[in-house]
Amino acid sequence: MRRYQQQTRILLAVDCIIVGYDGTELKLLVIQRSFEPFKGQWSLVGGFVQENESAEDAAKRVLKNLTGLDGLYMEQLQTFTSPLRDTVERTASIAFFTLIDIQKYRQQLSEDYHPAWFSINDVPHLIFDHNEMVEQAKEKLRYKAALHPLVFELLPNKFTLPQLQNLYECLYNKTFDKGNFTRKVLSTKLLVKMKDKDKQSSKKGAFYYKVDPKRYNADFHSFTNFVSVPSLLNSIPKK
Amino acid sequence: MRRYQQQTRILLAVDCIIVGYDGTELKLLVIQRSFEPFKGQWSLVGGFVQENESAEDAAKRVLKNLTGLDGLYMEQLQTFTSPLRDTVERTASIAFFTLIDIQKYRQQLSEDYHPAWFSINDVPHLIFDHNEMVEQAKEKLRYKAALHPLVFELLPNKFTLPQLQNLYECLYNKTFDKGNFTRKVLSTKLLVKMKDKDKQSSKKGAFYYKVDPKRYNADFHSFTNFVSVPSLLNSIPKK
DNA sequence: TCAAAAGTGTTCACAGTACACCCATGC
DNA sequence: GCATGGGTGTACTGTGAACACTTTTGA
């Protein structure tokens, strides 16, 4: 049995897959790497884990630095540990999956990093194994969003049901029946109807809704599915 | 932007949550730690990631060492990185979730580690944050087994439908209707009926079935649920 | 008044559930 | 023959899917 002293110590990094929704499609936020090697190439937002912080702390720090925002939805995806994944020195990277309201983000954007949004279906070549991380995040998002009310993290506080439907349609790349979608969403009692309407996208106008925070927090884990499970499973591409 | 040179390097370990099923209940395999500190205390099976291996390689090595078995079902659960989780020196640990056919295991068991099986509902105090890892694994297993045909990894090659049902009943701590369960399982076409019966648990005897490997591999990701999704979600304890 | 999008109602098929009943066998 | 557990048949119910229809309003 090997003891502590004899072991190799390695660098530990975090990389964030930041997903947003601009009203039309799902977007991924990437930056231009600011140091060598591969300076100037597209990369996920990331950083090294510091001495007195956990990986979660590190991810929060990195996100705050870039966006100015706290309290973003964030979860561990997977840790990438292939010995040669980083060409400089062995580094394990914990990938974090993050959802962001693209509206809130816009104002706070720090330009130092030369960030850019890409359509999630058209991601450029990223350094190291970052493209693989993105693929995993996409799969996870589709999987989880069918069972839990994740997607509200991607929407502004006020949104309409057609907007919500469009988001689901982007996510699963299929169309849903208007009527059935509305009924299913409202049957969860998760949304509160507001008095005002969005009139931009139609003449009649669609009522705004907001998430009922009490129910949202209570029901996050025990949520019934907007997307039926067979259709969820059929939508997920085989590995 | 910090550079590589300035960063802290830390130890990277793997810990395996090894789950088995003895025909009556779900079991967790733990060992007695063989070195200080906490020598002799219960611990998950683990080890340090070596210089030229990935975390997956390390987990496979550790499992092979302990059980003599290759090709066990294994997936990354989460990485634990709290700075003080290991009292000796900062160590990040990648938790792996492993399913094993307890029968195959028995013969191969290396006694060097003083391993022991505990009921998964009655796990002793484990070192560091290992109990937390176990809790996560339990949740993950229940979640995933409802959507994917995971549980066959826990059963011998030949098994009866009542055995399978009992396994699901352990997992979700509820009873299922015999007839409905049978129909649902068989409707997946995943199982092949054999000619012989198990006569140990009843006079009539129950036919053995085996997994059709072709369908198993093809359908692993696109599997319909044995357990309905609302009941899955209701079964999962809130965090 | 017409087009366009929001929102409602209705029907149908099927999956989940409950439960009665038949079957094979050892004692 | 009868108790025991395996296995089948069937009726009820609720949900998902399809689609026709009404509503609102700007042009």
XYZ file of C-alpha atoms (C1' of nucleotides) in Angstrom:
532
model
C 0.000 0.000 0.000
C 1.485 3.250 -1.092
C 1.843 6.066 1.338
C 1.201 9.730 0.873
C 4.845 10.786 0.549
C 5.577 8.732 -2.539
C 2.692 10.078 -4.607
C 2.671 12.519 -7.505
C 0.999 15.838 -6.993
C -0.710 17.464 -9.919
C -2.427 20.673 -10.894
C -6.164 20.936 -10.396
C -8.217 23.210 -12.587
C -11.860 24.013 -13.179
C -13.474 24.696 -16.539
C -16.958 26.125 -16.891
C -19.365 25.304 -19.675
C -21.509 28.431 -19.574
C -24.797 28.072 -21.400
C -27.185 30.905 -22.204
C -30.291 31.401 -24.301
C -30.786 34.499 -26.422
C -34.448 33.917 -27.280
C -33.627 32.067 -30.459
C -30.986 29.540 -29.686
C -28.760 28.074 -27.009
C -25.359 29.674 -26.738
C -22.024 28.745 -25.268
C -19.686 31.322 -23.780
C -16.005 30.917 -24.552
C -12.989 33.161 -24.202
C -9.713 33.697 -25.932
C -6.942 32.179 -23.895
C -4.722 34.920 -22.555
C -1.506 33.028 -22.007
C 0.747 30.525 -23.697
C 0.527 27.909 -24.938
C -2.363 28.329 -27.356
C -2.672 31.988 -26.487
C -5.494 33.521 -28.477
C -7.292 30.244 -29.109
C -10.837 29.600 -27.979
C -11.171 28.040 -24.580
C -13.711 27.457 -21.871
C -13.596 29.831 -18.967
C -11.467 28.262 -16.297
C -8.772 28.611 -13.721
C -6.638 26.766 -11.254
C -7.946 25.673 -7.881
C -6.172 27.675 -5.206
C -4.726 26.487 -1.942
C -7.642 27.294 0.306
C -10.597 26.807 -1.924
C -12.649 23.892 -3.153
C -13.312 23.339 -6.833
C -16.781 24.815 -6.341
C -15.252 27.940 -4.811
C -12.836 28.169 -7.705
C -15.629 27.894 -10.255
C -17.636 30.573 -8.470
C -14.611 32.841 -8.378
C -13.937 32.374 -12.060
C -17.575 33.015 -12.953
C -17.764 36.086 -10.773
C -14.613 37.448 -12.353
C -15.967 37.058 -15.804
C -19.597 37.996 -15.355
C -19.838 39.902 -12.101
C -22.634 37.536 -11.138
C -23.101 35.450 -8.018
C -25.397 32.539 -7.424
C -25.395 31.112 -10.903
C -26.727 27.623 -11.388
C -23.727 25.355 -11.367
C -23.068 21.672 -11.065
C -20.147 19.334 -11.431
C -20.145 17.478 -14.667
C -17.089 15.276 -14.718
C -13.400 15.380 -14.020
C -10.983 14.961 -16.874
C -7.746 13.333 -15.865
C -6.059 11.919 -18.913
C -2.309 12.300 -18.216
C -1.608 14.131 -21.449
C -4.697 16.307 -21.707
C -2.778 19.463 -20.845
C 0.347 19.792 -22.946
C 2.284 21.904 -20.467
C 2.010 19.878 -17.346
C -0.292 17.249 -15.997
C -3.519 18.923 -14.915
C -6.811 17.408 -13.876
C -9.790 19.547 -14.720
C -13.192 19.495 -13.109
C -15.810 20.553 -15.620
C -18.687 22.645 -14.310
C -21.924 23.078 -16.089
C -23.406 26.553 -15.662
C -26.648 28.162 -16.753
C -26.993 31.888 -17.056
C -29.616 34.447 -17.965
C -27.946 36.021 -20.937
C -29.708 39.355 -20.307
C -28.299 39.849 -16.840
C -24.951 38.848 -18.136
C -24.715 41.356 -20.922
C -24.177 44.442 -18.863
C -21.592 42.929 -16.586
C -19.436 41.378 -19.207
C -15.777 41.894 -18.600
C -14.120 42.453 -21.941
C -10.674 41.606 -20.655
C -11.153 38.004 -21.600
C -12.345 38.601 -25.153
C -15.387 36.489 -24.570
C -17.759 35.385 -27.316
C -21.011 33.514 -27.561
C -21.313 30.700 -30.071
C -24.349 28.714 -31.010
C -24.156 25.499 -29.031
C -24.638 23.592 -32.252
C -21.716 25.336 -33.870
C -18.913 25.468 -31.357
C -15.453 26.255 -32.724
C -12.403 24.164 -32.010
C -11.453 24.636 -28.362
C -8.148 23.878 -26.670
C -7.350 20.574 -24.995
C -10.412 18.406 -24.378
C -12.804 21.317 -23.983
C -14.963 20.265 -26.926
C -15.576 16.953 -25.219
C -16.635 18.807 -22.081
C -19.123 20.795 -24.113
C -20.611 17.669 -25.631
C -21.101 16.193 -22.193
C -22.734 19.365 -20.983
C -25.172 19.335 -23.878
C -26.189 15.800 -23.132
C -26.539 16.512 -19.442
C -28.654 19.576 -20.074
C -31.061 17.692 -22.285
C -31.245 14.845 -19.870
C -31.779 16.881 -16.784
C -34.072 19.516 -18.254
C -36.620 16.840 -19.077
C -36.947 15.903 -15.431
C -36.207 19.078 -13.526
C -37.131 22.715 -13.984
C -33.620 23.698 -14.919
C -34.353 25.868 -17.878
C -35.732 28.777 -15.903
C -32.140 29.583 -15.065
C -31.746 30.473 -18.708
C -34.716 32.823 -18.884
C -35.272 36.321 -17.564
C -37.487 36.782 -14.522
C -40.484 37.456 -16.732
C -41.111 35.247 -19.736
C -44.006 34.027 -21.827
C -45.117 30.480 -22.434
C -44.260 30.644 -26.140
C -40.755 31.723 -25.151
C -40.475 28.803 -22.769
C -41.752 26.466 -25.445
C -39.247 27.780 -27.931
C -36.468 27.091 -25.450
C -37.586 23.488 -25.036
C -37.846 23.154 -28.783
C -34.258 24.344 -29.169
C -33.133 21.947 -26.514
C -34.729 18.865 -28.020
C -34.649 20.009 -31.587
C -38.266 19.159 -32.142
C -41.587 20.927 -31.992
C -44.147 20.517 -29.255
C -47.859 20.955 -29.501
C -48.788 24.391 -28.204
C -51.834 23.335 -26.285
C -50.335 20.279 -24.694
C -47.213 22.180 -23.749
C -49.146 24.965 -22.062
C -51.324 22.597 -20.101
C -48.410 20.526 -18.952
C -46.364 23.469 -17.798
C -49.265 25.097 -15.981
C -50.271 21.816 -14.353
C -47.062 21.951 -12.329
C -48.311 25.119 -10.593
C -44.762 26.316 -10.787
C -45.557 29.485 -12.663
C -47.435 32.597 -11.646
C -49.317 34.499 -14.332
C -48.657 38.202 -14.396
C -50.947 40.992 -15.521
C -48.918 42.328 -18.403
C -48.325 40.900 -21.813
C -45.450 40.714 -24.206
C -46.688 42.230 -27.441
C -43.501 42.076 -29.430
C -43.904 38.722 -31.008
C -47.623 38.727 -31.728
C -50.620 40.957 -32.111
C -52.637 39.283 -29.431
C -49.753 39.307 -27.015
C -48.742 36.579 -24.595
C -49.006 36.901 -20.837
C -45.807 37.026 -18.868
C -45.217 34.434 -16.214
C -42.699 34.218 -13.426
C -41.458 31.296 -11.403
C -43.014 30.870 -7.994
C -39.820 30.748 -5.938
C -41.382 28.765 -3.113
C -42.558 26.001 -5.372
C -39.409 26.139 -7.451
C -37.169 25.460 -4.511
C -39.468 22.870 -2.999
C -40.085 20.968 -6.205
C -36.737 21.117 -7.863
C -35.961 17.489 -7.203
C -39.444 16.056 -7.473
C -40.563 17.622 -10.680
C -42.683 15.980 -13.276
C -41.387 15.996 -16.770
C -42.315 18.508 -19.448
C -40.813 16.222 -21.991
C -42.026 12.669 -21.746
C -39.362 10.172 -20.868
C -39.527 8.030 -23.985
C -39.098 11.140 -26.071
C -36.264 12.260 -23.837
C -34.460 9.004 -24.316
C -35.089 8.980 -28.019
C -33.682 12.470 -28.307
C -30.400 11.696 -26.677
C -27.840 10.821 -29.228
C -26.076 7.541 -28.662
C -22.498 7.834 -27.583
C -4.119 35.640 -15.165
C -2.141 33.168 -13.160
C 0.397 30.987 -14.833
C 1.159 27.338 -14.355
C 4.319 27.789 -12.306
C 2.672 29.635 -9.451
C -0.015 27.059 -8.785
C -0.371 24.530 -5.986
C -0.145 20.881 -6.872
C -2.211 18.440 -4.904
C -2.729 14.732 -4.514
C -5.372 13.057 -6.625
C -7.115 9.936 -5.392
C -9.963 7.694 -6.440
C -12.523 6.086 -4.136
C -14.882 3.364 -5.278
C -18.394 2.872 -4.002
C -18.818 -0.816 -4.745
C -22.400 -2.004 -4.672
C -23.522 -5.609 -4.766
C -26.751 -7.533 -4.265
C -26.865 -10.766 -2.313
C -30.384 -11.799 -3.278
C -31.933 -10.113 -0.281
C -30.491 -6.650 -0.006
C -28.096 -4.157 -1.506
C -24.642 -4.216 -0.042
C -21.685 -1.895 0.088
C -18.116 -3.152 0.087
C -15.706 -1.395 2.415
C -12.253 -2.204 3.707
C -10.215 -1.555 6.788
C -7.685 1.125 6.088
C -4.211 -0.343 6.184
C -2.157 2.723 7.005
C -2.131 5.732 9.260
C -3.912 7.907 10.016
C -7.154 6.116 10.845
C -5.525 2.740 10.300
C -8.091 0.004 10.935
C -11.107 2.217 10.350
C -13.675 1.517 7.669
C -13.012 3.153 4.365
C -14.029 2.950 0.739
C -11.670 1.114 -1.539
C -9.378 3.671 -3.078
C -5.923 4.677 -4.091
C -3.822 7.469 -5.488
C -3.770 8.280 -9.173
C -0.333 7.424 -10.530
C 1.825 9.410 -12.864
C 0.858 7.739 -16.105
C -2.718 6.786 -15.537
C -6.067 8.509 -15.682
C -8.485 8.371 -12.787
C -10.437 5.682 -14.658
C -7.282 3.613 -15.000
C -6.595 4.067 -11.311
C -10.078 2.949 -10.355
C -9.803 -0.110 -12.585
C -6.455 -0.971 -11.056
C -7.778 -0.633 -7.536
C -10.822 -2.766 -8.357
C -8.755 -5.425 -10.061
C -6.428 -5.562 -7.076
C -9.247 -6.083 -4.681
C -11.547 -8.343 -6.635
C -9.485 -9.850 -9.416
C -12.219 -8.706 -11.805
C -12.004 -6.669 -14.988
C -14.715 -4.861 -16.855
C -16.875 -3.930 -13.916
C -19.549 -1.325 -14.452
C -18.042 1.927 -13.333
C -18.857 5.587 -13.667
C -17.625 8.840 -12.250
C -19.838 10.211 -9.580
C -18.301 13.414 -8.352
C -15.007 14.868 -7.281
C -14.549 15.919 -3.680
C -12.163 18.803 -3.275
C -12.770 20.465 0.052
C -9.313 21.670 1.171
C -9.507 19.956 4.543
C -11.214 16.706 3.578
C -8.049 14.672 4.019
C -6.390 15.424 7.325
C -2.885 14.508 6.229
C -2.472 16.569 3.147
C -4.728 18.180 0.643
C -6.147 15.479 -1.614
C -8.889 15.651 -4.200
C -10.797 12.435 -4.587
C -12.792 11.280 -7.563
C -15.604 9.035 -6.434
C -16.454 6.112 -8.701
C -19.677 4.247 -8.563
C -19.274 0.525 -9.271
C -21.712 -2.340 -9.625
C -20.626 -5.906 -9.144
C -22.097 -9.389 -9.261
C -21.489 -10.444 -5.715
C -21.267 -14.114 -6.745
C -18.369 -13.650 -9.101
C -16.691 -11.546 -6.518
C -16.792 -14.026 -3.698
C -14.195 -16.423 -4.932
C -11.715 -13.798 -5.931
C -11.808 -11.758 -2.819
C -8.407 -10.725 -1.624
C -8.408 -10.907 2.123
C -5.412 -8.626 2.489
C -7.662 -5.626 2.728
C -9.988 -7.011 5.381
C -12.999 -6.235 3.280
C -16.566 -6.452 4.519
C -20.018 -6.071 3.052
C -22.527 -3.893 4.855
C -26.169 -3.384 4.093
C -26.391 -0.177 2.110
C -28.998 1.041 4.553
C -26.714 0.459 7.497
C -23.293 1.716 6.546
C -20.844 2.247 9.420
C -18.919 5.431 9.969
C -16.316 5.751 7.225
C -13.217 7.930 7.159
C -13.140 11.439 5.716
C -16.167 12.251 3.547
C -16.723 8.682 2.394
C -20.209 8.484 3.897
C -21.221 11.424 1.778
C -19.909 9.640 -1.282
C -22.006 6.617 -0.419
C -25.135 8.734 -0.071
C -24.547 10.231 -3.488
C -24.037 6.811 -4.979
C -27.306 5.568 -3.524
C -29.182 8.471 -5.003
C -27.496 8.042 -8.349
C -28.249 4.339 -8.457
C -31.937 4.847 -7.785
C -32.105 7.624 -10.294
C -30.306 5.874 -13.056
C -31.750 2.410 -12.543
C -35.215 3.743 -13.237
C -34.204 4.847 -16.703
C -31.469 2.436 -17.718
C -30.966 -1.307 -17.381
C -28.197 -0.885 -14.860
C -29.276 -3.449 -12.361
C -28.301 -6.463 -14.441
C -24.735 -5.659 -13.468
C -25.730 -6.683 -9.964
C -27.218 -10.026 -10.940
C -25.644 -13.305 -11.995
C -25.837 -14.307 -15.650
C -28.941 -16.362 -14.985
C -31.690 -14.933 -12.838
C -35.447 -15.208 -12.433
C -38.027 -12.489 -12.753
C -38.964 -12.675 -9.070
C -35.293 -12.133 -8.240
C -35.183 -9.116 -10.512
C -38.348 -7.781 -8.976
C -36.955 -8.217 -5.499
C -33.915 -6.214 -6.514
C -36.068 -3.346 -7.739
C -38.112 -3.528 -4.588
C -34.954 -3.183 -2.496
C -33.824 -0.289 -4.575
C -37.004 1.711 -4.291
C -38.120 0.343 -0.981
C -41.585 -0.416 -2.239
C -43.444 -3.346 -3.703
C -44.380 -3.736 -7.328
C -47.259 -5.679 -8.742
C -46.022 -9.072 -9.943
C -47.964 -9.164 -13.174
C -47.306 -5.601 -14.188
C -43.637 -5.936 -13.399
C -43.260 -9.074 -15.475
C -45.058 -7.602 -18.435
C -43.062 -4.410 -18.340
C -39.722 -6.134 -18.135
C -40.531 -8.591 -20.896
C -41.922 -5.842 -23.118
C -38.410 -4.440 -23.426
C -37.330 -7.638 -25.208
C -34.110 -7.324 -23.316
C -34.320 -10.724 -21.696
C -34.095 -14.196 -23.136
C -36.030 -16.981 -21.449
C -34.037 -20.105 -20.705
C -35.220 -23.675 -20.469
C -34.387 -24.363 -16.868
C -36.047 -23.196 -13.714
C -34.942 -22.117 -10.305
C -36.735 -24.358 -7.860
C -35.196 -23.128 -4.665
C -37.641 -20.455 -3.776
C -40.895 -22.070 -4.837
C -42.491 -25.367 -5.685
C -43.568 -24.354 -9.142
C -40.164 -22.932 -9.950
C -39.386 -19.765 -11.872
C -37.756 -19.735 -15.276
C -34.289 -18.342 -15.556
C -33.661 -15.451 -17.909
C -30.495 -13.957 -19.240
C -29.768 -10.583 -20.778
C -29.635 -10.466 -24.538
C -26.217 -8.856 -24.924
C -26.969 -7.381 -28.314
C -30.048 -5.578 -27.134
C -28.433 -4.652 -23.851
C -25.591 -2.825 -25.500
C -27.767 -1.234 -28.148
C -30.483 -0.093 -25.786
C -28.515 0.954 -22.785
C -29.060 4.625 -23.395
C -32.519 4.478 -24.890
C -34.231 2.299 -22.386
C -37.759 2.667 -21.234
C -38.289 2.865 -17.544
C -39.243 -0.068 -15.363
C -40.132 2.338 -12.635
C -42.424 5.132 -13.709
C -40.860 8.545 -13.560
C -43.217 10.136 -11.074
C -42.558 7.290 -8.692
C -38.847 7.614 -9.311
C -38.907 11.263 -8.424
C -41.069 10.713 -5.413
C -38.678 8.072 -4.167
C -35.649 10.273 -4.221
C -35.055 11.834 -0.867
C -34.683 15.591 -0.906
C -31.199 16.831 -0.276
C -61.732 42.124 -42.397
C -58.059 39.349 -42.552
C -53.760 37.313 -40.930
C -51.136 35.679 -37.139
C -50.254 33.995 -32.955
C -52.292 32.976 -28.201
C -54.947 30.049 -25.891
C -58.984 26.309 -25.121
C -61.657 21.964 -25.874
C -62.248 17.368 -27.431
C -61.100 12.927 -28.838
C -58.307 8.781 -29.084
C -54.792 5.463 -27.981
C -52.104 3.566 -24.784
C -49.423 2.975 -20.464
C -49.789 2.355 -15.519
C -52.438 0.191 -11.900
C -55.215 -2.970 -9.415
C -56.805 -7.239 -8.768
C -58.964 -11.699 -9.910
C -57.705 -15.923 -11.403
C -55.186 -20.027 -13.276
C -50.938 -23.106 -13.093
C -47.283 -26.196 -11.465
C -45.390 -28.576 -7.863
C -43.806 -30.421 -3.186
C -45.522 -31.957 0.886
C -55.702 -32.143 -2.000
C -53.923 -28.015 -0.527
C -50.666 -24.432 0.307
C -47.263 -21.666 -2.092
C -45.443 -18.830 -5.173
C -45.170 -18.281 -10.489
C -47.534 -16.534 -14.217
C -51.774 -14.644 -17.141
C -56.122 -12.035 -18.152
C -58.851 -8.076 -17.784
C -61.021 -3.933 -16.551
C -60.319 0.944 -15.002
C -57.995 5.294 -15.089
C -55.091 9.019 -16.220
C -51.684 10.969 -19.332
C -49.727 12.066 -23.834
C -50.614 13.195 -28.581
C -53.254 15.091 -32.326
C -55.938 18.527 -33.969
C -60.074 21.476 -34.450
C -61.570 25.578 -32.766
C -62.007 30.288 -30.443
C -59.841 34.723 -29.056
C -57.349 38.994 -29.522
C -55.420 42.578 -31.954
C -52.510 45.166 -35.452
C -52.299 46.309 -40.018
